[in-house]
N, C-alpha and C. Protein backbone atom coordinates (compact mmCIF):
# COMPACT_ATOMS: atom_id res chain seq x y z
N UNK A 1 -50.45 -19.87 38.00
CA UNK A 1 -50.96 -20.30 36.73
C UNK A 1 -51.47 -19.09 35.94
N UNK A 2 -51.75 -18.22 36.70
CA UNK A 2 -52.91 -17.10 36.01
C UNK A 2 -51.59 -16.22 35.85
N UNK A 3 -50.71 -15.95 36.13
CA UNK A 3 -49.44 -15.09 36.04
C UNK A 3 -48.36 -16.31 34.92
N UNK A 4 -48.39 -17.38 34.28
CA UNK A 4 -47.93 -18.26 33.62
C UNK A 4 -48.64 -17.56 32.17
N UNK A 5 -50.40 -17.49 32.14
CA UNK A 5 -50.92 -17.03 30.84
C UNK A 5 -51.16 -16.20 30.68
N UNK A 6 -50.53 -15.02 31.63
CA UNK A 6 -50.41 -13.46 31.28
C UNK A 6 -49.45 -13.12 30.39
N UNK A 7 -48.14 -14.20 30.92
CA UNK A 7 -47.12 -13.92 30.17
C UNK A 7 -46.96 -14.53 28.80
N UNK A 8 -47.70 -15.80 28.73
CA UNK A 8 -48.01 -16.16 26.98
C UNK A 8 -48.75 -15.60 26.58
N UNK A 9 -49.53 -14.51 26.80
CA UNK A 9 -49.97 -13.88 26.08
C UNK A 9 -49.45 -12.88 25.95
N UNK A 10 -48.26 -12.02 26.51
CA UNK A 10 -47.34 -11.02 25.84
C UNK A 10 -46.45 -11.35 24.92
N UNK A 11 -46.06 -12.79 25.21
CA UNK A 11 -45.13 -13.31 24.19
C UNK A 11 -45.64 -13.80 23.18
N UNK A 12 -44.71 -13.17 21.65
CA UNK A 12 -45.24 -13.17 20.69
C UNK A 12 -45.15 -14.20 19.96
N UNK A 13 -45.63 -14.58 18.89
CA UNK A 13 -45.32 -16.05 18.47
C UNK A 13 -44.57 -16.06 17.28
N UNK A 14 -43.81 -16.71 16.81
CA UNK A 14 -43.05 -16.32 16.00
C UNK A 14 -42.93 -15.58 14.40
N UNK A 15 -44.23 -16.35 13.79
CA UNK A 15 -45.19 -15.52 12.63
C UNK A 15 -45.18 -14.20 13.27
N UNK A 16 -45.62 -13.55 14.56
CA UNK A 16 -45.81 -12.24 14.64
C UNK A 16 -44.55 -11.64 14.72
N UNK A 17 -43.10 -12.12 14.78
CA UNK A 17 -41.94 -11.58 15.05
C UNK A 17 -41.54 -11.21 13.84
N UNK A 18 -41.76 -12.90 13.25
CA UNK A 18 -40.99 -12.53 11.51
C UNK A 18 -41.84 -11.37 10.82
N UNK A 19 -43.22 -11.11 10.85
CA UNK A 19 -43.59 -9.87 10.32
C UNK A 19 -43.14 -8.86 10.41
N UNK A 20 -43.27 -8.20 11.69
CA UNK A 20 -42.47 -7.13 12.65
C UNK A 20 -41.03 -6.95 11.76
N UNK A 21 -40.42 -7.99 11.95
CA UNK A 21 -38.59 -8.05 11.69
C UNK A 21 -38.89 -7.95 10.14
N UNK A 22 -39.49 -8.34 9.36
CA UNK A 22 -39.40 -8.31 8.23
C UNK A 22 -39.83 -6.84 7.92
N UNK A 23 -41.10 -5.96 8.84
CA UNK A 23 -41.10 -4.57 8.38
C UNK A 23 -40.25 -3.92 8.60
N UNK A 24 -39.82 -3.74 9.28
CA UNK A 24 -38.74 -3.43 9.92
C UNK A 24 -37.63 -2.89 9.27
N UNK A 25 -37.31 -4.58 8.87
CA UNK A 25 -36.05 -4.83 7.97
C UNK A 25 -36.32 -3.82 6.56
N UNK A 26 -37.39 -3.72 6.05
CA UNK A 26 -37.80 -3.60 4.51
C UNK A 26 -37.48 -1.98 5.05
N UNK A 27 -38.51 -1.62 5.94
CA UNK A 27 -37.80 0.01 6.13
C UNK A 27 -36.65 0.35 6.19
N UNK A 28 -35.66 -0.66 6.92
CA UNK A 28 -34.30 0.13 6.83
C UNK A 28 -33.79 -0.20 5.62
N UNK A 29 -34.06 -0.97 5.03
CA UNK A 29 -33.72 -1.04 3.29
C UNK A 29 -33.98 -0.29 2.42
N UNK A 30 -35.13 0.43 2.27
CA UNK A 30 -35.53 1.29 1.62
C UNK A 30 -35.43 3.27 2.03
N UNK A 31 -34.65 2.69 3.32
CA UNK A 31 -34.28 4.36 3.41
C UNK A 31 -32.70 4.80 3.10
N UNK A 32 -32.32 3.44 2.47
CA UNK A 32 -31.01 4.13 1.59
C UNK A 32 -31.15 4.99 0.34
N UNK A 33 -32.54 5.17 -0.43
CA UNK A 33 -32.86 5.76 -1.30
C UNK A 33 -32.75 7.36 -0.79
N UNK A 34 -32.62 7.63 0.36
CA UNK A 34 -32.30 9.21 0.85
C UNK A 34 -30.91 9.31 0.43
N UNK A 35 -30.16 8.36 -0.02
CA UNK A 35 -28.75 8.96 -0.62
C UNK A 35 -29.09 9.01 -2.38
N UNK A 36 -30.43 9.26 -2.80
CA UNK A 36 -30.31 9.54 -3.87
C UNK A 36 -30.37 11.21 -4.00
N UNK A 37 -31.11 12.08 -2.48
CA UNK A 37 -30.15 13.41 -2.80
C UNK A 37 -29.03 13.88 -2.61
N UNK A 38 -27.85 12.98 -2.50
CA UNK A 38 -26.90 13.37 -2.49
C UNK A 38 -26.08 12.87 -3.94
N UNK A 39 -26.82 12.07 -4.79
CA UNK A 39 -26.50 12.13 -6.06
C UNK A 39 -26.80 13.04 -6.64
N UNK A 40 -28.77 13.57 -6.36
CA UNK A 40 -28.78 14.43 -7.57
C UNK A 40 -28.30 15.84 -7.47
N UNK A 41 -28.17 15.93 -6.34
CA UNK A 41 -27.04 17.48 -5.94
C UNK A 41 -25.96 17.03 -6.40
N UNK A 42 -25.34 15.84 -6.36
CA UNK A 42 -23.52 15.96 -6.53
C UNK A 42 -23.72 15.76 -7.93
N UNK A 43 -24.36 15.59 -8.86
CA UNK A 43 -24.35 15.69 -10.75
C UNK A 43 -24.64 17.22 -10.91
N UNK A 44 -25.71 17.47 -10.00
CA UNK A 44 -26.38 18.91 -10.41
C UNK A 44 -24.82 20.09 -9.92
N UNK A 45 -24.55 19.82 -8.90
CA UNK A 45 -23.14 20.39 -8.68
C UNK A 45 -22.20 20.62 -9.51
N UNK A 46 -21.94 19.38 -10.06
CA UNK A 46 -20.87 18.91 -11.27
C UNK A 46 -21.17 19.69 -12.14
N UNK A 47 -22.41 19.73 -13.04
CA UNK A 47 -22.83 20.46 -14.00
C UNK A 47 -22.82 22.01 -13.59
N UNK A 48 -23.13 22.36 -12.63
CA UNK A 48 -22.81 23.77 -12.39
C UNK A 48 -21.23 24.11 -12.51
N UNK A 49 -20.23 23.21 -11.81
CA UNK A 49 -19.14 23.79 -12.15
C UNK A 49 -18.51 23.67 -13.56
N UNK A 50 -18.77 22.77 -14.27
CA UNK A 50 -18.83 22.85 -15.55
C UNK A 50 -19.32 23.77 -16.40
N UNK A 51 -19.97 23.92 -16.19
CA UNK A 51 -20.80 25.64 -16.62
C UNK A 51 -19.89 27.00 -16.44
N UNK A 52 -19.65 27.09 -15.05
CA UNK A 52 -18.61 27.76 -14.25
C UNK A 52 -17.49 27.93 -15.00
N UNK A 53 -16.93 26.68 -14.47
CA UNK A 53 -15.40 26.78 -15.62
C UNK A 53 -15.17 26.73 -17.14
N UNK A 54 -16.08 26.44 -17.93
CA UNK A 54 -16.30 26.76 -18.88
C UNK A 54 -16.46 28.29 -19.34
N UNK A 55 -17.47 28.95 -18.40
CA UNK A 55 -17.43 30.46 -18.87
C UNK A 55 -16.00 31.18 -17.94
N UNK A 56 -15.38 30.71 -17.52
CA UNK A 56 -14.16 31.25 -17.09
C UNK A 56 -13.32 30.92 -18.60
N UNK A 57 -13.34 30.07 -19.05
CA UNK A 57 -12.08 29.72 -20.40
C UNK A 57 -12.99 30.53 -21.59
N UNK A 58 -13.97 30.77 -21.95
CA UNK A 58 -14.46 31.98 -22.23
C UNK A 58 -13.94 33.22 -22.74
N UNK A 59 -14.54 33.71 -20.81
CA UNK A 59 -14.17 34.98 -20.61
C UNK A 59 -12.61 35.26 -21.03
N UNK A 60 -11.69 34.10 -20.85
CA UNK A 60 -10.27 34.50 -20.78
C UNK A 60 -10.15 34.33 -22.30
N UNK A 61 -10.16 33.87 -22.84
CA UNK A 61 -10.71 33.81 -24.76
C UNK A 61 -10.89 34.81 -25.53
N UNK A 62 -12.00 35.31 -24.70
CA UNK A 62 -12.80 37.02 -25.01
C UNK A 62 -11.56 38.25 -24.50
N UNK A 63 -10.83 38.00 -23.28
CA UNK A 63 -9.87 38.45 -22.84
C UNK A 63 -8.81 39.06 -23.81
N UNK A 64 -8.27 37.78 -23.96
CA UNK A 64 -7.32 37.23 -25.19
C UNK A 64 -7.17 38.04 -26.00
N UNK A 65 -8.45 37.43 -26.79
CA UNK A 65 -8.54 38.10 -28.05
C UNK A 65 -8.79 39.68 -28.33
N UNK A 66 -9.27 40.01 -27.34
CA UNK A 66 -9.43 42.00 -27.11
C UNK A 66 -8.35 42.48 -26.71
N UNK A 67 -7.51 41.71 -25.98
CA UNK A 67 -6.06 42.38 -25.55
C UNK A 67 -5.26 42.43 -26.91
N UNK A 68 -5.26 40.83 -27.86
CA UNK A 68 -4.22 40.88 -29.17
C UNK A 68 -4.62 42.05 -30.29
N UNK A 69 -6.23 41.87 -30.50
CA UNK A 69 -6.47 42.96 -31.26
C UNK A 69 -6.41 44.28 -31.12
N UNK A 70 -6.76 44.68 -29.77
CA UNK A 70 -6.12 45.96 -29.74
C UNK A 70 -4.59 45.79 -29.44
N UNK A 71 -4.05 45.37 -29.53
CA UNK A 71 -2.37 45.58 -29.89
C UNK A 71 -2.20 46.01 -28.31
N UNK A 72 -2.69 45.72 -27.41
CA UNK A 72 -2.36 46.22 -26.23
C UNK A 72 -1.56 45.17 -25.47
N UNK A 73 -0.68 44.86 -24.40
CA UNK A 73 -0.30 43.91 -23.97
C UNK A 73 0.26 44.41 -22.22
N UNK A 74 -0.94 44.34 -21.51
CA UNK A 74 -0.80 45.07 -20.00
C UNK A 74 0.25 43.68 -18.92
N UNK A 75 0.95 44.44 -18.45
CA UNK A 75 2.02 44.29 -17.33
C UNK A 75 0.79 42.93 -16.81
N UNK A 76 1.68 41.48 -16.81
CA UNK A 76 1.11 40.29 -16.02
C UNK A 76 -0.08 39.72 -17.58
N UNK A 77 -0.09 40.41 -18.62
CA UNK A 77 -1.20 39.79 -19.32
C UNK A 77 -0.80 38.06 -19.15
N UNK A 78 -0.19 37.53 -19.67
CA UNK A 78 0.42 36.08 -19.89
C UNK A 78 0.13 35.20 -18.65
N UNK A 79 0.31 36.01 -17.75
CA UNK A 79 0.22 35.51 -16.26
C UNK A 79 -1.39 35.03 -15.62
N UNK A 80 -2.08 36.51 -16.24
CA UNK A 80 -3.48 36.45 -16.12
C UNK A 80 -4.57 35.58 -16.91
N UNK A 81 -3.95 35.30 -18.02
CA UNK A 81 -4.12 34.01 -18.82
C UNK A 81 -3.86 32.50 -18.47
N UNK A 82 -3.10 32.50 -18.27
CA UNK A 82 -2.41 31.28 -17.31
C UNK A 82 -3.52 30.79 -15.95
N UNK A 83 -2.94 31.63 -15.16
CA UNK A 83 -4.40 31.66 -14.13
C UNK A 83 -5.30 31.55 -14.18
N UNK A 84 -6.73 32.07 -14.86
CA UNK A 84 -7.29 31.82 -15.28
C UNK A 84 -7.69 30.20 -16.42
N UNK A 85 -6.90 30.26 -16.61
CA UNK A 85 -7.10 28.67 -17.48
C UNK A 85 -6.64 27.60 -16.23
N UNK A 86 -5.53 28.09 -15.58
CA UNK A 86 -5.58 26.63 -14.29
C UNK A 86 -6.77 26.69 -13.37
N UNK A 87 -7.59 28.39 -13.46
CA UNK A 87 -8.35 28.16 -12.06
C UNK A 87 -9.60 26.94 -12.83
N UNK A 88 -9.92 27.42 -14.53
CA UNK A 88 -10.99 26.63 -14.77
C UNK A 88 -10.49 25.15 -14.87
N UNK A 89 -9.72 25.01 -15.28
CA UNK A 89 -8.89 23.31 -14.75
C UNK A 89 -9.22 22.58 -13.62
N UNK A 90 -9.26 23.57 -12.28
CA UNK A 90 -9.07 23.31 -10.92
C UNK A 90 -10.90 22.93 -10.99
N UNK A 91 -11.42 24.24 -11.25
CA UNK A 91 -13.04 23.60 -11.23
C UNK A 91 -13.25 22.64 -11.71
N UNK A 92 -12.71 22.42 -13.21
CA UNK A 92 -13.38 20.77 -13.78
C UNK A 92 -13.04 20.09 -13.32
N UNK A 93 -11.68 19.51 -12.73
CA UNK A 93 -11.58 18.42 -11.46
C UNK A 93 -12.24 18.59 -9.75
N UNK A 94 -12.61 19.42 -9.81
CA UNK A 94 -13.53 19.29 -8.39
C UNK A 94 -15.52 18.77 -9.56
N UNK A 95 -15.49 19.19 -10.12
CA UNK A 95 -16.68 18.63 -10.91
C UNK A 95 -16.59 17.28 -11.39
N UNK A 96 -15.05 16.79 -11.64
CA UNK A 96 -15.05 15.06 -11.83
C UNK A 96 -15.33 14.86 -10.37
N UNK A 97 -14.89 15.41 -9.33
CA UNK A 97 -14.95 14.53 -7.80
C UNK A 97 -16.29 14.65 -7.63
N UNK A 98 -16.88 15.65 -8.05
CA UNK A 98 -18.33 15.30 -7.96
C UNK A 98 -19.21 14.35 -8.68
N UNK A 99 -18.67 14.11 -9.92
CA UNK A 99 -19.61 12.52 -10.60
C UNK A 99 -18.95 11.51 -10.28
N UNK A 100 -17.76 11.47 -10.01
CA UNK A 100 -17.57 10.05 -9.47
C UNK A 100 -17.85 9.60 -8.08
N UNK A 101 -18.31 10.90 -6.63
CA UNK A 101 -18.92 11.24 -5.93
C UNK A 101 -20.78 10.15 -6.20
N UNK A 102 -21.11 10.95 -7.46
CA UNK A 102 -22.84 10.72 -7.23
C UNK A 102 -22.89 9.43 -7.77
N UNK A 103 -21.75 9.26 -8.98
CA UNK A 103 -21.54 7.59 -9.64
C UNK A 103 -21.79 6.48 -8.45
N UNK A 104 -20.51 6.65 -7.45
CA UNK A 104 -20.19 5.95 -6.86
C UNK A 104 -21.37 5.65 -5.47
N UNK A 105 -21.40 6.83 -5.05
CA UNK A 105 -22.82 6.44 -4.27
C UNK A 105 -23.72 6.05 -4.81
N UNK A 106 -24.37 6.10 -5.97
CA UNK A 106 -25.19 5.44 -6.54
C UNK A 106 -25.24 4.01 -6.50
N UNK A 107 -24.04 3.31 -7.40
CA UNK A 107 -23.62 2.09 -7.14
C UNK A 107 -23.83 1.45 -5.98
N UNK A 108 -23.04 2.27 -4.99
CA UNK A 108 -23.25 1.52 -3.87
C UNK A 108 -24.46 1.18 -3.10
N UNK A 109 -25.24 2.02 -3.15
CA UNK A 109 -26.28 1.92 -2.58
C UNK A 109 -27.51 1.98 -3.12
N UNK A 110 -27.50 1.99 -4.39
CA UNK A 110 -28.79 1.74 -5.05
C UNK A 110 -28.83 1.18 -5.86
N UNK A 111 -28.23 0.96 -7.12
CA UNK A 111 -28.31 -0.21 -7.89
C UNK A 111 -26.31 0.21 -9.06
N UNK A 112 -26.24 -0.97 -9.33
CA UNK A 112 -25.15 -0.67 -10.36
C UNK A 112 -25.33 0.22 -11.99
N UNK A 113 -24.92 0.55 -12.51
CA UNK A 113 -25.37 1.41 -13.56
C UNK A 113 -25.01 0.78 -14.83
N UNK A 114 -26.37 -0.28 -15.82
CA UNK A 114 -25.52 -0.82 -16.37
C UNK A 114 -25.18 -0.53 -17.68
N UNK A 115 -25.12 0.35 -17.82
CA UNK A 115 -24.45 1.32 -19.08
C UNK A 115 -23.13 1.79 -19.09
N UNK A 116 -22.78 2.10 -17.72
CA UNK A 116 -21.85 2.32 -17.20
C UNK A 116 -20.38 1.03 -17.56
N UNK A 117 -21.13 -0.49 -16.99
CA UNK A 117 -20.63 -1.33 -17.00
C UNK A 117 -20.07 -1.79 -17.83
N UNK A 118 -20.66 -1.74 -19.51
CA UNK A 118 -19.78 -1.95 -20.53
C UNK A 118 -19.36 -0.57 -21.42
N UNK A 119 -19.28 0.33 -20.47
CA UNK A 119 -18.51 1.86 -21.72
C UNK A 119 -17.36 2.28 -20.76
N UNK A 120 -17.54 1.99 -19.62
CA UNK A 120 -16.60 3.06 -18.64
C UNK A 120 -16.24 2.20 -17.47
N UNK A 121 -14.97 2.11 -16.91
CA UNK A 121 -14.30 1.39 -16.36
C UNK A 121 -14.14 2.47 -14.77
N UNK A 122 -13.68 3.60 -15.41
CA UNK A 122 -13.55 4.85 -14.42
C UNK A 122 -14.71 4.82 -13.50
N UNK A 123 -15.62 5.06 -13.92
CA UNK A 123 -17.38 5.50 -12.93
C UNK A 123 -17.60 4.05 -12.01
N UNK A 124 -16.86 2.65 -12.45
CA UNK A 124 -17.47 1.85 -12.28
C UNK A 124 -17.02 1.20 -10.32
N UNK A 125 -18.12 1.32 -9.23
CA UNK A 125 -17.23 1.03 -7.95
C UNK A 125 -18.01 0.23 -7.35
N UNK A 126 -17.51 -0.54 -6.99
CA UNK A 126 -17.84 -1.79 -6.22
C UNK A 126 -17.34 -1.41 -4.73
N UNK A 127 -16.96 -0.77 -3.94
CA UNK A 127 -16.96 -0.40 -2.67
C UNK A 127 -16.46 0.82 -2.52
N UNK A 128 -16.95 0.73 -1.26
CA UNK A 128 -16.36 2.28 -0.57
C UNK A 128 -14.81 2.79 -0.61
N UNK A 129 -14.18 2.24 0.11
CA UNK A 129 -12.26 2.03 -0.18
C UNK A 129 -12.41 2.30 -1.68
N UNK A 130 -12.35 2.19 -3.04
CA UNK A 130 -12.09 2.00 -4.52
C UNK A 130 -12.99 3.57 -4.16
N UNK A 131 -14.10 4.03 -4.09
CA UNK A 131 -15.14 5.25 -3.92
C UNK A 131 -13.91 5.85 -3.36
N UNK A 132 -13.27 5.69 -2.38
CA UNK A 132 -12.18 6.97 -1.63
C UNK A 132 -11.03 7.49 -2.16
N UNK A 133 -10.66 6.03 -2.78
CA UNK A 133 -9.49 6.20 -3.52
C UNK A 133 -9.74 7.02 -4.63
N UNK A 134 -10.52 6.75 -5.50
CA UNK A 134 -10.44 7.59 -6.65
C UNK A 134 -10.98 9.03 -6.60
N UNK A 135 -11.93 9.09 -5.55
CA UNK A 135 -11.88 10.79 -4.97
C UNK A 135 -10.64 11.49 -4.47
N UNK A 136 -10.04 10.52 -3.79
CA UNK A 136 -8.65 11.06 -3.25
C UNK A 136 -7.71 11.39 -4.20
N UNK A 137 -7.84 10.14 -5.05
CA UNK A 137 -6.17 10.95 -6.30
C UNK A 137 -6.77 12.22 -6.93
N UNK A 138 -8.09 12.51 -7.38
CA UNK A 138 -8.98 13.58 -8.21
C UNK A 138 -8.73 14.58 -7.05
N UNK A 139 -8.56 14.88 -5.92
CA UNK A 139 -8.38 15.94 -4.93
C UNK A 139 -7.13 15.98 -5.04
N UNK A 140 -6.34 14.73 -4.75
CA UNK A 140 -4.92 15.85 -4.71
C UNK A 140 -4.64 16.25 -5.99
N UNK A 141 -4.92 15.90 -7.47
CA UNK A 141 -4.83 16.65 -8.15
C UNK A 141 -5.17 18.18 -8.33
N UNK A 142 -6.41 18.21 -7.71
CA UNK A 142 -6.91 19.52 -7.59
C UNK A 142 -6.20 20.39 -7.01
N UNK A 143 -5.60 19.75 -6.01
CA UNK A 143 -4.75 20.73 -4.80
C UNK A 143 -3.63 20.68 -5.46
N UNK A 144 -2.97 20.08 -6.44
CA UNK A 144 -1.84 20.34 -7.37
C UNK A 144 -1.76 21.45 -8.18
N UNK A 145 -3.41 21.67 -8.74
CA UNK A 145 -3.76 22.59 -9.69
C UNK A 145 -3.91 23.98 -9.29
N UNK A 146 -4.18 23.64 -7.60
CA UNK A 146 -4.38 24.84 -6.99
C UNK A 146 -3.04 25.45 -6.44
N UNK A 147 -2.08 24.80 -6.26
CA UNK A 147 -0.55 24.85 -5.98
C UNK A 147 -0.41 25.81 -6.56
N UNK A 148 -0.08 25.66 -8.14
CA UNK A 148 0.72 26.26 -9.68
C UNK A 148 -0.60 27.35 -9.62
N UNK A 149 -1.78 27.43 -9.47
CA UNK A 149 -2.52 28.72 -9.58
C UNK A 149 -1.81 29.71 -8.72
N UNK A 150 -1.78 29.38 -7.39
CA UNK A 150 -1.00 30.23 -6.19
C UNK A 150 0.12 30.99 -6.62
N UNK A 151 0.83 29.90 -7.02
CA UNK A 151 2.32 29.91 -7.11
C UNK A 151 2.58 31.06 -8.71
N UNK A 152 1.43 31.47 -9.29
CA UNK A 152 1.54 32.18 -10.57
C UNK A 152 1.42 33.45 -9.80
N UNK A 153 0.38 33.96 -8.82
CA UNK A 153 0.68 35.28 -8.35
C UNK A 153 1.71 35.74 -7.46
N UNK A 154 2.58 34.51 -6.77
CA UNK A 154 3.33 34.90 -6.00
C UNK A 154 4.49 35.42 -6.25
N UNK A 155 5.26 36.65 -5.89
CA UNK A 155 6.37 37.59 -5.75
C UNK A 155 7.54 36.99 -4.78
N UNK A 156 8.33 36.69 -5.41
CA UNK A 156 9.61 35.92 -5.04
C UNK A 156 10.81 36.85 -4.78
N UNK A 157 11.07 37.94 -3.53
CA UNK A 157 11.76 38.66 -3.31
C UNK A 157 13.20 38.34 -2.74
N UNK A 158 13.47 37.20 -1.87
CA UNK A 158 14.61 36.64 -1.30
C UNK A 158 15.01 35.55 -2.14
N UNK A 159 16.13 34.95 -2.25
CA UNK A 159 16.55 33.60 -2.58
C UNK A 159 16.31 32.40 -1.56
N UNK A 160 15.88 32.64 -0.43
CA UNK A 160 15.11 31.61 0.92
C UNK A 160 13.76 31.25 -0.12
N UNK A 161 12.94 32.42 -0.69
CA UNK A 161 12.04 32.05 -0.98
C UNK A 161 11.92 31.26 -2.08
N UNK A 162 12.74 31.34 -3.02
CA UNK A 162 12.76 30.70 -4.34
C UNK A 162 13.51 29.09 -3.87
N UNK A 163 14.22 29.14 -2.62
CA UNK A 163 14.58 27.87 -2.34
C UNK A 163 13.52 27.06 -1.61
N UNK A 164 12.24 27.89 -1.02
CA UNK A 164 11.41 27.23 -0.17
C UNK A 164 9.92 26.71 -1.35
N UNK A 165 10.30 27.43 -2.81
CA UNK A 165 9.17 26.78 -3.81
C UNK A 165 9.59 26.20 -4.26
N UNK A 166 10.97 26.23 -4.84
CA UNK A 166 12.22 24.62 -5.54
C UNK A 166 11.44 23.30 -4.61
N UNK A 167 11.66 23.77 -2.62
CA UNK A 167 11.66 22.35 -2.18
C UNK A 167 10.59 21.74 -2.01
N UNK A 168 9.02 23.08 -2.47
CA UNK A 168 7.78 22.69 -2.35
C UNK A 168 7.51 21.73 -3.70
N UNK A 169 7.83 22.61 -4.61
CA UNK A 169 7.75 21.55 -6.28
C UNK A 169 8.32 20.06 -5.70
N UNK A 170 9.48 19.88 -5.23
CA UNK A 170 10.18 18.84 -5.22
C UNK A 170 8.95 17.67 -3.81
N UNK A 171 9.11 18.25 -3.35
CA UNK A 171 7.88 17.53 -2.54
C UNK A 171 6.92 17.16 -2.99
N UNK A 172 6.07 18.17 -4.08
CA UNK A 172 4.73 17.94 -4.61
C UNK A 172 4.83 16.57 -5.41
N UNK A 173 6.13 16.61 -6.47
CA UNK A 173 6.52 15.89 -6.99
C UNK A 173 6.44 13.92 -6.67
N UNK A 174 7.60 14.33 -5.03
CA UNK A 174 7.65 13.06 -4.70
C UNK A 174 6.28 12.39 -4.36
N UNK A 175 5.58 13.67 -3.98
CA UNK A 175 4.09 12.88 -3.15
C UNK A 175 3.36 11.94 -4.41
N UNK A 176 3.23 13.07 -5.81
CA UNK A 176 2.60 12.30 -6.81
C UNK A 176 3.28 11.29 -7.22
N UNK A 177 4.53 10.91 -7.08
CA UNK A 177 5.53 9.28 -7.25
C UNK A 177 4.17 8.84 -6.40
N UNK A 178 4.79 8.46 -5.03
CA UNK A 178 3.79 7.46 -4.73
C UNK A 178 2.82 7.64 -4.31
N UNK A 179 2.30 8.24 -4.92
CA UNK A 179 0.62 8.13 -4.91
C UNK A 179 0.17 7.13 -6.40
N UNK A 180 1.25 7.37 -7.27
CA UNK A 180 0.99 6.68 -8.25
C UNK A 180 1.16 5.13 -8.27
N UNK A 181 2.22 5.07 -7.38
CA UNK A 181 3.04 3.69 -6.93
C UNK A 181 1.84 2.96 -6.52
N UNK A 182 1.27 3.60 -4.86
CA UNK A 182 0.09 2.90 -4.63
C UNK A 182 -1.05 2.60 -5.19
N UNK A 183 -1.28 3.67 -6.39
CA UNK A 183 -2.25 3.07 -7.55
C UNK A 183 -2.27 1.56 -7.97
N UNK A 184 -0.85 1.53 -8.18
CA UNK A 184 -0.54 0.09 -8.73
C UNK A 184 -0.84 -0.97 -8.42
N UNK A 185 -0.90 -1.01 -7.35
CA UNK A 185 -0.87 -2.24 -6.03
C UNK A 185 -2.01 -2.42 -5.86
């Protein structure tokens, strides 16, 4: 008997459970707000590379224009122009993967954005899968952008080689078909 009301008295009664479970619960609810530094780094990010690639289209501007006026025109100028404008390209799409990055975690886990909701269709994500996808097409673009940057310094000495960037274009190509295809769907 005396070992019967030892043990009702360890066992808790149910008011004391639902408290417990309810703190509990409220803590693990409220420590999704630790993914709000990974928003304000992934905007603050964004804005840095924006900054970034911006003073790269710039500099190549300032470039430009000091090469035309002095009437000078150095071996690769056109080339070095080029480059330069895809590399700052390449940054501003790694800076979209970053707001649709802090957008999208946001949404998900902290509240919907509702400004967002009636101006912009793009920012707007309702799950993770839709969050991957649209980081994913914004990356392989990037890695598209970063392709044609490469592919501007490279020296094409054999005809193997000019047949092995024909069949890389042609690949890059097909991949962006269906990647677009599966957009659809």
């Amino acid at each position: 008997m005396e070992h019967e009301n030892e043990v009702s008295k360890n066992i808790k009664s149910k008011e004391e459970i639902g408290l417990v479970e309810n703190l509990f619960e409220g803590a693990i609810w409220r420590s999704r707000f630790v993914v709000l530094l990974a928003v304000i780094f992934g905007l603050l990010g964004a804005v840095i590379l924006f900054i970034v690639a911006s003073m790269d289209i710039w500099n190549v501007a300032v470039f430009t224009f000091n090469t035309v006026v002095g009437h000078a025109h150095p071996q690769g100028f056109h080339e070095d122009i080029v480059a330069g404008i895809i590399g700052a390209v390449d940054l501003y799409l790694i800076a979209v993967v970053m707001f649709i990055f802090s957008f999208g975690i946001y949404e998900l886990f902290i509240s919907h954005i509702d400004e967002a909701a009636d101006h912009n269709q793009i920012l707007a994500i309702s799950s993770l899968d839709q969050l991957k996808d649209k980081i994913a097409k914004v990356i392989v673009m990037v890695l598209v952008v970063n392709f044609f940057q490469r592919v501007l310094h490279t020296d094409f000495t054999t005809p193997l080689e000019m047949l092995y960037f024909a069949g890389s274009i042609t690949l890059l190509a097909v991949g962006l078909y269906f990647l677009s295809k599966v957009g659809k769907h």
